[in-house]
Short mmCIF file of C-alpha atoms in Angstrom, two decimals:
data_model
loop_
_atom_site.label_atom_id
_atom_site.label_comp_id
_atom_site.label_asym_id
_atom_site.label_seq_id
_atom_site.Cartn_x
_atom_site.Cartn_y
_atom_site.Cartn_z
CA MET A 49 41.32 52.87 10.65
CA LYS A 50 44.63 54.56 9.93
CA LEU A 51 45.61 54.24 13.29
CA VAL A 52 44.90 50.41 13.43
CA LYS A 53 46.86 50.04 10.31
CA TYR A 54 49.80 51.89 11.75
CA PHE A 55 49.97 49.79 15.03
CA THR A 56 49.61 46.53 12.94
CA SER A 57 52.38 47.64 10.56
CA LEU A 58 54.41 48.78 13.55
CA PHE A 59 53.81 45.55 15.32
CA ALA A 60 54.59 43.48 12.00
CA LEU A 61 57.85 45.24 11.75
CA LEU A 62 58.91 44.44 15.30
CA LEU A 63 58.04 40.97 14.73
CA ILE A 64 60.08 40.88 11.56
CA CYS A 65 63.00 42.44 13.45
CA ALA A 66 62.82 39.85 16.23
CA ALA A 67 62.48 36.82 13.94
CA GLY A 68 65.55 38.40 11.96
CA TRP A 69 67.55 38.72 15.09
CA PHE A 70 67.04 35.21 16.16
CA ALA A 71 67.44 33.90 12.77
CA SER A 72 70.74 35.73 12.13
CA GLY A 73 71.82 34.36 15.59
CA TYR A 74 71.12 30.86 14.76
CA PHE A 75 72.82 31.07 11.23
CA ALA A 76 75.86 32.68 13.11
CA SER A 77 75.99 29.77 15.52
CA VAL A 78 76.42 27.44 12.77
CA ARG A 79 80.22 28.23 12.50
CA ALA A 80 80.62 28.82 16.15
CA HIS A 81 83.02 26.56 18.00
CA VAL A 82 82.08 24.43 20.98
CA ASP A 83 83.71 25.57 24.20
CA PRO A 84 84.86 22.77 26.59
CA LEU A 85 82.37 21.88 29.35
CA PRO A 86 83.41 22.66 32.90
CA SER A 87 85.56 20.07 34.39
CA GLN A 88 83.54 19.80 37.52
CA ALA A 89 79.86 20.20 38.58
CA VAL A 90 78.95 22.53 41.13
CA LEU A 91 77.81 21.16 44.56
CA SER A 92 74.92 23.07 46.57
CA GLU A 93 76.88 22.11 49.65
CA LYS A 94 80.23 20.36 49.89
CA ASN A 95 79.30 18.91 53.28
CA ALA A 96 75.97 17.23 54.06
CA PRO A 97 74.47 15.12 56.89
CA LEU A 98 74.14 11.43 56.29
CA GLY A 99 71.03 10.96 54.24
CA GLY A 100 70.69 14.69 53.41
CA LYS A 101 70.32 15.89 49.87
CA VAL A 102 72.86 17.71 47.75
CA SER A 103 72.45 19.26 44.31
CA ALA A 104 75.01 18.79 41.54
CA VAL A 105 74.70 21.41 38.71
CA VAL A 106 76.62 21.73 35.54
CA ASP A 107 76.14 24.95 33.44
CA PHE A 108 77.62 25.40 30.14
CA PRO A 109 77.25 27.33 26.87
CA LEU A 110 76.53 25.90 23.50
CA PRO A 111 75.82 27.36 20.01
CA LEU A 112 72.15 27.62 19.24
CA CYS A 113 72.53 24.79 16.52
CA ARG A 114 73.60 22.16 19.14
CA HIS A 115 71.92 20.37 21.84
CA ALA A 116 73.07 18.32 24.66
CA GLU A 117 72.08 15.02 26.11
CA ILE A 118 72.99 12.97 29.12
CA ILE A 119 74.65 9.73 28.18
CA ASP A 120 74.97 8.44 31.78
CA VAL A 121 75.82 9.24 35.47
CA ILE A 122 78.04 7.67 37.59
CA PRO A 123 77.55 9.08 41.30
CA PRO A 124 80.45 9.53 43.74
CA ASP A 125 81.27 6.67 45.76
CA GLY A 126 78.76 6.43 48.74
CA THR A 127 76.05 8.44 47.34
CA VAL A 128 73.05 7.70 45.24
CA ILE A 129 70.93 9.79 42.80
CA ALA A 130 67.38 10.77 44.22
CA GLY A 131 64.85 11.70 41.63
CA GLU A 132 65.33 12.49 37.73
CA LYS A 133 68.32 13.87 35.84
CA LEU A 134 67.24 17.19 34.55
CA ILE A 135 68.66 18.74 31.51
CA THR A 136 67.32 22.10 30.16
CA TRP A 137 68.44 25.32 28.68
CA HIS A 138 68.20 29.08 29.70
CA LYS A 139 69.78 32.38 29.06
CA LEU A 140 69.19 32.70 25.44
CA ARG A 141 71.62 35.04 23.81
CA PHE A 142 72.28 36.11 20.14
CA SER A 143 74.10 33.01 18.87
CA ARG A 144 74.28 30.81 22.10
CA ARG A 145 72.14 29.56 25.03
CA ASN A 146 73.12 28.14 28.25
CA TRP A 147 72.45 24.59 29.13
CA LYS A 148 72.06 23.30 32.65
CA ILE A 149 72.20 19.68 33.95
CA SER A 150 71.06 19.26 37.63
CA LEU A 151 70.57 16.01 39.73
CA ASP A 152 70.24 15.39 43.55
CA LEU A 153 72.63 13.30 45.39
CA VAL A 154 72.13 11.67 48.86
CA PRO A 155 75.27 10.64 50.66
CA LEU A 156 75.13 7.26 52.37
CA LYS A 157 78.61 6.38 53.46
CA LYS A 158 81.01 8.07 55.81
CA GLY A 159 84.55 8.60 55.00
CA LYS A 160 86.53 9.76 52.14
CA ASN A 161 84.84 8.84 48.91
CA THR A 162 85.85 8.88 45.27
CA PRO A 163 84.31 11.41 42.86
CA GLY A 164 81.63 10.36 40.21
CA LYS A 165 81.39 11.14 36.59
CA LEU A 166 78.86 12.62 34.29
CA ARG A 167 79.06 11.99 30.46
CA VAL A 168 77.28 14.35 28.14
CA LEU A 169 76.83 14.12 24.21
CA VAL A 170 76.84 17.41 22.19
CA LYS A 171 75.02 16.95 18.80
CA LYS A 172 74.47 18.84 15.63
CA ARG A 173 72.62 17.78 12.59
CA GLY A 174 74.96 16.55 9.91
CA GLU A 175 77.97 16.33 12.26
CA SER A 176 79.35 13.54 14.51
CA PRO A 177 78.45 14.14 18.16
CA LYS A 178 81.10 15.08 20.65
CA GLU A 179 81.45 13.47 24.03
CA PHE A 180 82.34 15.39 27.25
CA SER A 181 83.16 14.12 30.76
CA VAL A 182 82.32 16.20 33.89
CA GLU A 183 83.63 15.03 37.27
CA ILE A 184 80.88 15.22 40.08
CA PRO A 185 82.92 15.89 43.50
CA ALA A 186 82.46 13.70 46.34
CA VAL A 187 80.24 14.86 48.97
CA GLU A 188 81.75 14.84 52.53
CA ILE A 189 79.57 13.55 55.24
CA LEU A 190 78.99 15.54 58.42
CA PRO A 191 79.15 13.74 61.83
CA GLY A 192 75.92 13.20 63.49
CA THR A 193 72.57 11.66 62.80
CA PRO A 194 70.70 11.85 59.52
CA ALA A 195 68.94 14.98 58.84
CA GLN A 196 65.80 13.18 57.95
CA LYS A 197 64.31 9.76 57.58
CA LEU A 198 66.04 8.16 54.83
CA GLU A 199 63.52 7.36 51.78
CA LEU A 200 65.41 6.85 48.62
CA ALA A 201 63.57 6.87 45.37
CA PRO A 202 64.71 4.19 42.96
CA GLU A 203 67.27 5.49 40.61
CA ALA A 204 65.37 7.05 37.80
CA GLU A 205 65.97 5.90 34.25
CA LEU A 206 67.70 8.23 32.09
CA LYS A 207 65.18 10.61 30.92
CA LYS A 208 65.45 13.35 28.36
CA VAL A 209 63.64 16.47 29.13
CA ARG A 210 61.79 17.94 26.51
CA ILE A 211 63.23 21.23 25.67
CA SER A 212 61.03 24.31 24.66
CA HIS A 213 62.42 25.39 21.32
CA TRP A 214 60.38 28.41 21.29
CA TYR A 215 62.92 30.32 19.09
CA TRP A 216 61.66 27.98 16.12
CA LEU A 217 58.24 29.72 16.45
CA LEU A 218 60.15 32.91 16.06
CA LEU A 219 61.69 31.82 13.09
CA LEU A 220 58.34 31.17 11.69
CA LEU A 221 57.28 34.58 12.25
CA ILE A 222 59.66 35.80 9.41
CA PRO A 223 57.51 34.51 6.45
CA ALA A 224 54.36 35.44 8.43
CA GLY A 225 55.62 39.11 8.86
CA ILE A 226 56.47 39.07 5.23
CA ILE A 227 53.07 37.76 4.25
CA LEU A 228 51.55 40.52 6.72
CA ALA A 229 53.50 43.31 5.21
CA ARG A 230 52.59 42.23 1.52
CA TYR A 231 49.14 42.23 2.54
CA LEU A 232 49.16 45.60 4.11
CA ARG A 233 51.02 46.99 1.17
CA ARG A 234 48.76 45.06 -1.51
CA PRO A 235 47.25 47.56 -4.00
CA GLN A 236 43.88 48.27 -3.29
CA LYS A 237 41.20 47.25 -5.79
CA MET A 238 40.08 50.31 -7.80
CA ARG A 239 36.49 50.77 -8.52
CA GLU A 240 35.50 50.30 -12.08
CA LEU A 241 34.76 53.63 -13.67
CA THR A 242 31.44 54.22 -15.21
CA GLU A 243 30.69 55.22 -18.70
CA TRP A 244 30.26 58.86 -17.81
CA GLU A 245 33.37 58.90 -15.73
CA LYS A 246 35.57 57.37 -18.72
CA ALA A 247 33.95 60.08 -20.88
CA VAL A 248 34.97 62.81 -18.61
CA GLN A 249 38.66 61.51 -18.29
CA GLU A 250 38.74 61.06 -22.23
CA LEU A 251 37.63 64.63 -22.65
CA ALA A 252 40.24 65.92 -20.00
CA GLY A 253 42.80 64.23 -21.98
CA LEU A 254 41.80 65.64 -25.15
CA ARG A 255 41.42 69.13 -23.81
CA GLU A 256 44.98 69.01 -22.55
CA LYS A 257 46.19 68.05 -26.05
CA ILE A 258 44.20 70.94 -27.43
CA SER A 259 45.57 73.51 -25.02
CA SER A 260 49.17 72.55 -25.29
CA ARG A 261 48.74 72.51 -29.20
CA LYS A 262 49.77 68.80 -29.48
CA LEU A 263 47.01 68.27 -32.24
CA PRO A 264 46.48 70.50 -35.25
CA PRO A 265 43.36 72.63 -35.18
CA GLU A 266 41.60 70.50 -37.96
CA GLN A 267 42.46 67.06 -36.27
CA ALA A 268 41.60 68.21 -32.87
CA PHE A 269 38.27 69.35 -33.93
CA VAL A 270 37.51 66.11 -35.78
CA THR A 271 38.67 64.21 -32.76
CA LEU A 272 36.24 66.27 -30.51
CA THR A 273 33.36 65.83 -33.02
CA GLU A 274 33.88 62.08 -32.76
CA PHE A 275 33.90 62.03 -28.92
CA MET A 276 30.84 64.08 -28.84
CA ARG A 277 29.04 61.78 -31.37
CA ARG A 278 29.89 58.56 -29.34
CA TYR A 279 29.05 60.38 -25.89
CA LEU A 280 25.51 61.29 -27.20
CA GLU A 281 24.96 57.72 -28.61
CA GLN A 282 26.15 55.98 -25.54
CA ARG A 283 24.80 58.33 -22.94
CA PHE A 284 21.28 58.83 -24.67
CA GLY A 285 21.03 55.95 -26.92
CA LEU A 286 20.55 58.06 -30.03
CA PRO A 287 21.97 57.14 -33.59
CA VAL A 288 24.35 60.12 -33.99
CA THR A 289 27.64 58.75 -35.08
CA ARG A 290 26.47 58.08 -38.64
CA SER A 291 23.97 61.11 -38.83
CA THR A 292 24.70 64.55 -40.40
CA ALA A 293 24.33 67.79 -38.46
CA GLN A 294 20.83 68.23 -39.95
CA GLU A 295 19.69 64.68 -39.34
CA PHE A 296 20.82 65.02 -35.62
CA ILE A 297 19.09 68.48 -35.23
CA GLY A 298 15.90 66.73 -36.41
CA ILE A 299 16.58 63.88 -33.74
CA MET A 300 17.21 66.31 -30.97
CA ASP A 301 14.00 68.36 -31.90
CA LYS A 302 12.00 64.98 -31.64
CA TYR A 303 13.79 64.17 -28.33
CA GLY A 304 14.54 67.67 -27.13
CA SER A 305 13.45 67.10 -23.55
CA THR A 306 16.46 64.66 -23.22
CA PHE A 307 18.98 67.41 -23.47
CA PRO A 308 19.52 70.49 -21.03
CA ALA A 309 17.74 73.65 -22.70
CA GLU A 310 21.07 75.56 -22.20
CA SER A 311 22.99 73.04 -24.09
CA ARG A 312 20.86 72.66 -27.32
CA PRO A 313 22.27 75.95 -29.24
CA PHE A 314 25.85 74.67 -28.59
CA LEU A 315 25.04 71.30 -30.12
CA ARG A 316 23.37 72.86 -33.10
CA GLU A 317 26.35 75.22 -33.63
CA PHE A 318 29.04 72.61 -32.84
CA LEU A 319 27.63 69.97 -35.17
CA ASN A 320 27.09 72.39 -37.98
CA GLU A 321 30.77 73.48 -37.74
CA ALA A 322 31.70 69.92 -37.58
CA ASP A 323 30.08 69.31 -40.94
CA LEU A 324 31.86 72.27 -42.51
CA VAL A 325 35.12 70.97 -41.18
CA LYS A 326 34.52 67.49 -42.47
CA PHE A 327 32.74 68.05 -45.73
CA ALA A 328 33.61 71.55 -46.75
CA ARG A 329 37.35 71.34 -45.55
CA VAL A 330 37.20 74.50 -43.72
CA VAL A 331 40.26 74.71 -41.18
CA PRO A 332 39.03 75.80 -37.69
CA GLU A 333 40.93 78.16 -35.73
CA ASN A 334 42.50 77.45 -32.48
CA ALA A 335 40.36 79.68 -30.45
CA LEU A 336 37.24 77.90 -32.01
CA VAL A 337 38.52 74.46 -31.11
CA GLU A 338 39.30 75.43 -27.56
CA ARG A 339 35.88 77.04 -27.10
CA SER A 340 34.25 74.09 -28.57
CA ALA A 341 36.01 71.86 -26.10
CA ALA A 342 35.24 73.97 -23.04
CA SER A 343 31.59 73.97 -24.30
CA ALA A 344 31.60 70.02 -24.57
CA GLU A 345 33.17 69.76 -21.28
CA GLN A 346 30.17 71.89 -19.77
CA PHE A 347 27.67 69.74 -21.80
CA VAL A 348 29.09 66.50 -20.41
CA GLU A 349 28.84 67.99 -16.93
CA HIS A 350 25.29 69.13 -17.40
CA THR A 351 24.27 65.66 -18.57
CA ARG A 352 25.64 63.95 -15.71
CA PRO A 353 23.58 60.94 -14.74
CA GLU A 354 21.58 60.81 -11.51
CA SER A 355 23.55 58.07 -10.09
CA GLU A 356 26.82 59.91 -10.46
CA VAL A 357 25.23 62.88 -8.45
CA LYS A 358 24.23 60.62 -5.68
CA ASP A 359 27.85 59.25 -5.60
CA VAL A 360 29.22 62.52 -5.17
#
């Protein structure tokens, strides 16, 4: 169980660190400047046979908080666009990511052709978008026959490719990690103490005060007496708190089997001395108080309920 908890905590810590890294990168990108886009697209081939296919690619970095869209594409003279214009991002870094625009060109006209143009819009929420223009170089036609049968697809409408913003999911891991960490560190619900356990705790605290002389002997003995009377009444249901020593001795003789045999002499002596302190104003000595507290602790232990013995 401890091993599972250890690995769970470690995993939560790694998630929090990763989410924090991406979150700090995103917030750092808010103030980052936008670099100019490349002036020209990169062609897969500068020369192509008539009817062949050439890919034009534009790769550029942007801050994480910005995204790019294609406004329109004007292909070079003598070429047409085949298929869709794709825009996506890759190479995620601390505060930036690289965007990639790619399109396929098919040259249909020989001779010297003029370059085309690609218009890109860079957006950020709360700011005016910025427009950039990228030149698409003309494709030189090689002499010879077409490399393949010319089957041109109709020029596709401008289509925005859905971008996987998976780093937003990582940002959501921050509150998830915090909740998990708080859950793992939550205080465990303590088991409620039984009446007997409460009595043991109370007596231990009283013995500590008696041993350290924090209470005068007379006050300590009276407090110990009150504790014993309450314990006997709560533990055995006997009317002891308002009984004198002689009255209790009569009760103990009547219900003698309730108490351990070795504890009865202690109870007789203890309660008789308690009456002397209470009514005759006899001041007990420290040794008597400490001895009585030790005997009281033994009595409480000897009268441990059976349910407590099973729990142990």
